[in-house]
mmCIF file of C-alpha atoms in Angstrom:
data_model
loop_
_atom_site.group_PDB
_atom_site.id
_atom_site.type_symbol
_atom_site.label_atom_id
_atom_site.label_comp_id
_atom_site.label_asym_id
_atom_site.label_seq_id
_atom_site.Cartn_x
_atom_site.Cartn_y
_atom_site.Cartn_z
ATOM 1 C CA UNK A 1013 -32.678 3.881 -8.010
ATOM 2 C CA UNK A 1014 -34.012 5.562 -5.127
ATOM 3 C CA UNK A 1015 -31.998 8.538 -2.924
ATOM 4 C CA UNK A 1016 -31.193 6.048 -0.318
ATOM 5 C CA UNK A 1017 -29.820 3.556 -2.866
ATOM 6 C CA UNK A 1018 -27.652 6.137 -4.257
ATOM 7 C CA UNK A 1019 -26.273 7.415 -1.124
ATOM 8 C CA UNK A 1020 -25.292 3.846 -0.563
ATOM 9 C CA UNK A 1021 -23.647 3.949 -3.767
ATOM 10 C CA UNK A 1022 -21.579 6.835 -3.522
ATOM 11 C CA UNK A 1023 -20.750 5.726 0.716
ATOM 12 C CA UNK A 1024 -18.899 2.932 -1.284
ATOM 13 C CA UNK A 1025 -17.038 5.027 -3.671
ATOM 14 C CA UNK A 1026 -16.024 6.945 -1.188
ATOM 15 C CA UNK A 1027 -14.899 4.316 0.837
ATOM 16 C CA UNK A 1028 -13.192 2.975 -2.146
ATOM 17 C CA UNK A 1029 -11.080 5.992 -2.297
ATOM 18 C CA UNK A 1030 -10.656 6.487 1.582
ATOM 19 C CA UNK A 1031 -10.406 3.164 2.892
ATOM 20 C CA UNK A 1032 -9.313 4.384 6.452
ATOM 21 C CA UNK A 1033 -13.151 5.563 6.885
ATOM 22 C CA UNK A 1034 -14.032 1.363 6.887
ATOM 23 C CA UNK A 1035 -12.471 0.985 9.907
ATOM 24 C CA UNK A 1036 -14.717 3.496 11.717
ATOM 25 C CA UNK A 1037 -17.924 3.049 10.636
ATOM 26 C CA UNK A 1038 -20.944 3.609 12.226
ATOM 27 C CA UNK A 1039 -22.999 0.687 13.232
ATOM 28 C CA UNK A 1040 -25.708 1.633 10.641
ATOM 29 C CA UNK A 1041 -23.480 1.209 7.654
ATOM 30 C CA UNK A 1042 -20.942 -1.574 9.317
ATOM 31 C CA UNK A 1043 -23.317 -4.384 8.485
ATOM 32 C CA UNK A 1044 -24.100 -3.547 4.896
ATOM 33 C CA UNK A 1045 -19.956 -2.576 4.429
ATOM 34 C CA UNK A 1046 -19.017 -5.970 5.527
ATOM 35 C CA UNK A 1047 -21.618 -7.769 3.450
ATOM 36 C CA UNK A 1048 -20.502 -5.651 0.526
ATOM 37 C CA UNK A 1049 -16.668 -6.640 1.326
ATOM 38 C CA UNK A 1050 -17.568 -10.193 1.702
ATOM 39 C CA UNK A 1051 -18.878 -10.275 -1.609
ATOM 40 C CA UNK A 1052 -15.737 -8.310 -3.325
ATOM 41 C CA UNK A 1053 -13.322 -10.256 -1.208
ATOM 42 C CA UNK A 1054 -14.829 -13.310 -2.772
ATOM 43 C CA UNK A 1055 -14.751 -12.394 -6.364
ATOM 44 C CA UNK A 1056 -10.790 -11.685 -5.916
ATOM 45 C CA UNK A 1057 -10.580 -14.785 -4.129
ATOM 46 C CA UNK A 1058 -12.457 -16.786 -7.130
ATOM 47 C CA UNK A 1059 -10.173 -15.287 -10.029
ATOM 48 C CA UNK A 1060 -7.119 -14.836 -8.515
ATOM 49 C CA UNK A 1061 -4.437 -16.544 -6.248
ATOM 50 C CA UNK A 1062 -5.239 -14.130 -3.576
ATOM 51 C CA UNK A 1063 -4.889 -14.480 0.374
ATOM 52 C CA UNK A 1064 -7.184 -12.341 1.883
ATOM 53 C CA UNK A 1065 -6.922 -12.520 5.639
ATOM 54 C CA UNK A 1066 -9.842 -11.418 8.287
ATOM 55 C CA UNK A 1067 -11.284 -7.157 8.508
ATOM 56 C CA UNK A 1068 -9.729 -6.203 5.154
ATOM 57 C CA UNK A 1069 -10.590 -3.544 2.797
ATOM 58 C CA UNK A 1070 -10.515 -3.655 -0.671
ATOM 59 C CA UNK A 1071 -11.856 -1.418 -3.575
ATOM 60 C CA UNK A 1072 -13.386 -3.297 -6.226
ATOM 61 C CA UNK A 1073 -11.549 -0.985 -8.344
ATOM 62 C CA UNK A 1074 -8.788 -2.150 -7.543
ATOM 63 C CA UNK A 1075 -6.573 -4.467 -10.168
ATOM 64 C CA UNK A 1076 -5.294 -7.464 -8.229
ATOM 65 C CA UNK A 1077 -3.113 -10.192 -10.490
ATOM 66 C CA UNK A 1078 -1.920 -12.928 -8.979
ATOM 67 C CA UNK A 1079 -1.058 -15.845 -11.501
ATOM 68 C CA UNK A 1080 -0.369 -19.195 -9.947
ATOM 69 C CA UNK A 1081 3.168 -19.019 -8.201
ATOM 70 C CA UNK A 1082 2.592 -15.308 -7.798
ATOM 71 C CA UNK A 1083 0.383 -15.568 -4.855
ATOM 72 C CA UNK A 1084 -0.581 -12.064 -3.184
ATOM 73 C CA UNK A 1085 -1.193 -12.246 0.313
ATOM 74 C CA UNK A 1086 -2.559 -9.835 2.349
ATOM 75 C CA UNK A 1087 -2.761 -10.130 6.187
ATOM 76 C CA UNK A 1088 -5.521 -9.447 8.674
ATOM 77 C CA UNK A 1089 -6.513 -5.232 8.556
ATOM 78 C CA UNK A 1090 -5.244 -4.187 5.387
ATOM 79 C CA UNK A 1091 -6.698 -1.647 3.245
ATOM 80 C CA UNK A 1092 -6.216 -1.440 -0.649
ATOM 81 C CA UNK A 1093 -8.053 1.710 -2.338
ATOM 82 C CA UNK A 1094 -8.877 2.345 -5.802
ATOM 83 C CA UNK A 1095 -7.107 2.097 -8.571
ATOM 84 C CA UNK A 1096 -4.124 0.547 -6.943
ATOM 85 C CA UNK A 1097 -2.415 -1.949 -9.341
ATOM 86 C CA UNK A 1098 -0.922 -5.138 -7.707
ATOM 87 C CA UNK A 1099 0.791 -7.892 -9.577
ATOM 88 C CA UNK A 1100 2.336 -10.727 -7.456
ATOM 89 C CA UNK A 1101 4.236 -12.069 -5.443
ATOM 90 C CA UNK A 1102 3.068 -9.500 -2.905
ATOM 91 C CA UNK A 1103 2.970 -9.925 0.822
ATOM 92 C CA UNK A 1104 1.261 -7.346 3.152
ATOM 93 C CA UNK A 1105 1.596 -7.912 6.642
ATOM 94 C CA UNK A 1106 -1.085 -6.912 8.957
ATOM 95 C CA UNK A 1107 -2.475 -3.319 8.612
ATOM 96 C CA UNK A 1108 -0.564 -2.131 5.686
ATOM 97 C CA UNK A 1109 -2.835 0.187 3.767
ATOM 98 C CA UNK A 1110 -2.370 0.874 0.415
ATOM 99 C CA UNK A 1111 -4.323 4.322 -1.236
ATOM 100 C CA UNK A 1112 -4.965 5.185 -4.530
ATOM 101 C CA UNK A 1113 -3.131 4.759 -7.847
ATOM 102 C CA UNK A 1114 -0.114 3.060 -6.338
ATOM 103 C CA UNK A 1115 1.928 0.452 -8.131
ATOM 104 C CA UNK A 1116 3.554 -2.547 -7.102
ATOM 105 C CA UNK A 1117 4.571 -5.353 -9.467
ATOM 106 C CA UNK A 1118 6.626 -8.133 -7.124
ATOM 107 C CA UNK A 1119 8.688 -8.853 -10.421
ATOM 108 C CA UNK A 1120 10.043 -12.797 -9.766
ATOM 109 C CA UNK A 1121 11.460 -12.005 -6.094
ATOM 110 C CA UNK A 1122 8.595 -10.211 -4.738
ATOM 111 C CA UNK A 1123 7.627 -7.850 -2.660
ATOM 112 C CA UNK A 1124 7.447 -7.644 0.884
ATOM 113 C CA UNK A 1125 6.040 -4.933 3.363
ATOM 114 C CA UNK A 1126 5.351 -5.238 7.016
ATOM 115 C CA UNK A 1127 3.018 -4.470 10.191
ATOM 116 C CA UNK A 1128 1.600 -1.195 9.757
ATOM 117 C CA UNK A 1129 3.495 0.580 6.846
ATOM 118 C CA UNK A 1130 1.455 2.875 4.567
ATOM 119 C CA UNK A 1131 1.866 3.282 0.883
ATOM 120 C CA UNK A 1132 0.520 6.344 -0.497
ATOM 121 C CA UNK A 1133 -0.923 7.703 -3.457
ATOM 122 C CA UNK A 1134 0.424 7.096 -6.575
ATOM 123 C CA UNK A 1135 3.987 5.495 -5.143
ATOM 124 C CA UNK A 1136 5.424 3.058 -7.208
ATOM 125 C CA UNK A 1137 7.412 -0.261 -5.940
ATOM 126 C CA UNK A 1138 8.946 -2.052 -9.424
ATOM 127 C CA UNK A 1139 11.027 -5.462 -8.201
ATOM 128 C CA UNK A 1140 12.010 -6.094 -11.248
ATOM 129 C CA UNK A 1141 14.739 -4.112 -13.843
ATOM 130 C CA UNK A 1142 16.134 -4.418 -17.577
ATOM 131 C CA UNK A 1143 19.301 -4.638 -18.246
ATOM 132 C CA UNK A 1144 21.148 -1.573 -20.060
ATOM 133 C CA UNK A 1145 23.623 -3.561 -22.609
ATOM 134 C CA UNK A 1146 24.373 -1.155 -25.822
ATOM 135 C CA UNK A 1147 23.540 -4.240 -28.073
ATOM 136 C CA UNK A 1148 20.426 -4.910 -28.258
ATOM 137 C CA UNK A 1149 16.904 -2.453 -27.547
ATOM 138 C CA UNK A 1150 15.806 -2.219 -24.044
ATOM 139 C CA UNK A 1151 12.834 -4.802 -25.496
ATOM 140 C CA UNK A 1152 15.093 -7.911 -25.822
ATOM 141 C CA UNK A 1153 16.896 -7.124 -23.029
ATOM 142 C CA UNK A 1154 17.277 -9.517 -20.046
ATOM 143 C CA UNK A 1155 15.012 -8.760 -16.526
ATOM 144 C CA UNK A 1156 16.190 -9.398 -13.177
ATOM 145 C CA UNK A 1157 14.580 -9.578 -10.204
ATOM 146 C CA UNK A 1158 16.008 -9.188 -6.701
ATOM 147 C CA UNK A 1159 13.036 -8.150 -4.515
ATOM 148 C CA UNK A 1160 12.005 -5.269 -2.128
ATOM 149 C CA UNK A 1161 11.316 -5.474 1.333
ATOM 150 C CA UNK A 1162 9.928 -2.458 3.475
ATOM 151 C CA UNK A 1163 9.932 -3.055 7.541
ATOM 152 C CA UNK A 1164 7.144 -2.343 9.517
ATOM 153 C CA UNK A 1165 6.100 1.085 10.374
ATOM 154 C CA UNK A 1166 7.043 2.331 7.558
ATOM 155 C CA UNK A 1167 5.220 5.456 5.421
ATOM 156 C CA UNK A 1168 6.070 5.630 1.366
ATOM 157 C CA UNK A 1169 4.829 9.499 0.621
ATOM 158 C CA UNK A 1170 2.866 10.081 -2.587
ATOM 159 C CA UNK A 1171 4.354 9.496 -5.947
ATOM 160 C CA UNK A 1172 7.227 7.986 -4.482
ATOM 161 C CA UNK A 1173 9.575 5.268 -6.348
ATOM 162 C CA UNK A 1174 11.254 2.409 -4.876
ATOM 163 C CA UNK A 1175 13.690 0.644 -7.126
ATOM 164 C CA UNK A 1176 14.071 -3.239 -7.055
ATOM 165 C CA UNK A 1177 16.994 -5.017 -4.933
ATOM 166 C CA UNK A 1178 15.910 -1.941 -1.885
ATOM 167 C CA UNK A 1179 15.220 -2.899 1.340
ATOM 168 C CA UNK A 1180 14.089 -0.299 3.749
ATOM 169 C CA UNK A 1181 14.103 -0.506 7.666
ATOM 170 C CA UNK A 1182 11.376 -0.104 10.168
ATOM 171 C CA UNK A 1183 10.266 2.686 11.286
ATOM 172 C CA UNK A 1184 11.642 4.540 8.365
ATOM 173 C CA UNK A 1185 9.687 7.574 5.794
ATOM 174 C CA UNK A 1186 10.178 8.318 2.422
ATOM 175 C CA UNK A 1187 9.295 11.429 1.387
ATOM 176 C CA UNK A 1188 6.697 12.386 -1.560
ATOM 177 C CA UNK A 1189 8.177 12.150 -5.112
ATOM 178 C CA UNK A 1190 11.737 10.253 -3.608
ATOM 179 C CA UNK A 1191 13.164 7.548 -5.642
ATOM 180 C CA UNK A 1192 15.040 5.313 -4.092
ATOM 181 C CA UNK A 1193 17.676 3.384 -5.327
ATOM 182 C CA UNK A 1194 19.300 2.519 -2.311
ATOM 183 C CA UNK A 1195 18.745 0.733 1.192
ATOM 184 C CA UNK A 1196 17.104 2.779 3.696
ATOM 185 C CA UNK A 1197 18.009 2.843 7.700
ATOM 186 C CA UNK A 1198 15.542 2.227 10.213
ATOM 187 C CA UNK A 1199 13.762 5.601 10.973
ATOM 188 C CA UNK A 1200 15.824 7.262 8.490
ATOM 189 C CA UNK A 1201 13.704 9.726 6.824
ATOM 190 C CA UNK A 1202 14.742 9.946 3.244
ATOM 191 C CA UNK A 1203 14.366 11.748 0.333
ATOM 192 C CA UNK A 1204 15.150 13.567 -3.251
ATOM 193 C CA UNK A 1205 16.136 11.932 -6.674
ATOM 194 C CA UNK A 1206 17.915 9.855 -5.581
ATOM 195 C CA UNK A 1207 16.636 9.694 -2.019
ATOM 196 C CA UNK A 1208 19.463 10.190 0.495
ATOM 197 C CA UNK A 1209 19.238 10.696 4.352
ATOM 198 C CA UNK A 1210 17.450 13.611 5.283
ATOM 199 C CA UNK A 1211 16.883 13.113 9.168
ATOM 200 C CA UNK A 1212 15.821 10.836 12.343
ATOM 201 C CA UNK A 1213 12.613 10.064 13.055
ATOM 202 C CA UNK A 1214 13.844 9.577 16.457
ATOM 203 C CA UNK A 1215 15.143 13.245 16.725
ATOM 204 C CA UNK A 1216 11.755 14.167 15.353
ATOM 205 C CA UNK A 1217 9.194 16.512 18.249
ATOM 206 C CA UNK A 1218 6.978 14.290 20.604
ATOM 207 C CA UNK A 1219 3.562 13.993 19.571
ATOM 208 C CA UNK A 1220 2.156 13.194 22.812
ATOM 209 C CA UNK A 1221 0.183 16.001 24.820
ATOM 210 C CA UNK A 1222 2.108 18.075 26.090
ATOM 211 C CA UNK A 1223 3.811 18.837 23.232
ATOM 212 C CA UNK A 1224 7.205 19.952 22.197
ATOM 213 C CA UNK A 1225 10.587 18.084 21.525
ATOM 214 C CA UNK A 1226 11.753 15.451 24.221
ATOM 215 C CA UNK A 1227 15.428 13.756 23.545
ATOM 216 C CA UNK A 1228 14.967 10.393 23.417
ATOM 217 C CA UNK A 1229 16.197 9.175 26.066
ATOM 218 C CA UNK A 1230 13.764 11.783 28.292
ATOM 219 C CA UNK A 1231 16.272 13.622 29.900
#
């Protein structure tokens, strides 16, 4: 393999494990990317029960199952990097990205996230749970499955947990390592073992340029 072929080759690991960089390309690489995606997209598509909607990223390292009746569905924009495990049902709506090493298993309720929310490295979203009964090992015992929904907006920090039955509101952050157990506000800001309200997104400093905190209602 030449240098040029191997450049190409590591381009696409990297991209594998930082899918934002797809999305801004330069037009020298943006025709071979797509072709490349195509071609991955497919393969997913042809052993799977997998949705993929239009300008998606995903890593062919990633582990995708989606059994019949378990359909994952991702929506137009989405980004899934390496290593990310994702067992349906799963719905991602449009440009949820998902980075490396995260886990999501959509138990028998599923999991839903929406428009824009980012899931980051390593976090882990179970919607499923054993039961606890004293009379019989945790192996026999019955699984439930209630489902988790995250809004849109919404940022899950690295090596985060998310317990099944949750839903958490738009807008709303939970910080690296949480677990939560319980539902989330919109733009709460959450976290600790268990997670518990930490702050307001909304009371949060202005990122716009000039700078500095503005009340919200920009008095």
């Amino acid at each position: 393999m030449d240098l040029d072929a191997r450049r190409r080759e590591q381009h696409k690991l990297r991209l594998s494990w930082m899918p934002w960089l797809y999305f801004s390309l330069k037009p020298r690489h943006r025709e071979w990317a797509e072709a490349w995606q195509r071609e991955v997209q497919q393969r997913f598509r042809e052993l799977e029960t997998v949705e993929i909607a239009e300008g998606c990223f995903i890593a062919p390292e990633a582990r995708i199952f989606a059994e019949p009746g378990r359909t994952v569905s991702i929506g137009p924009g989405c980004s899934i990097a390496a290593d990310v495990f994702l067992h349906g049902p799963v719905t991602l709506g449009p440009g949820v990205s998902i980075n490396a090493r995260a886990s999501l298993d959509g138990g028998a309720a599923g999991i839903r996230i929406g428009e824009g929310s980012r899931i980051a490295t390593g976090a882990t979203l179970y919607a499923f749970d054993h039961g606890l009964a004293p009379d019989r090992p945790v192996r026999e015992q019955p699984v439930t499955s209630k489902g988790i929904v995250l809004g849109a907006d919404v940022w899950v920090g690295a090596n985060a947990g998310i317990t099944d039955g949750v839903n958490v509101g738009d807008h709303a952050v939970v910080a690296m390592g949480a677990v939560v157990t319980r539902d989330v506000p919109a733009w709460s800001i959450v976290g600790g073992v268990p997670a518990r309200v930490m702050g307001d997104r909304r009371l949060r400093p202005r990122s716009g340029a000039r700078g500095g905190w503005e009340p919200e209602d920009g008095k």
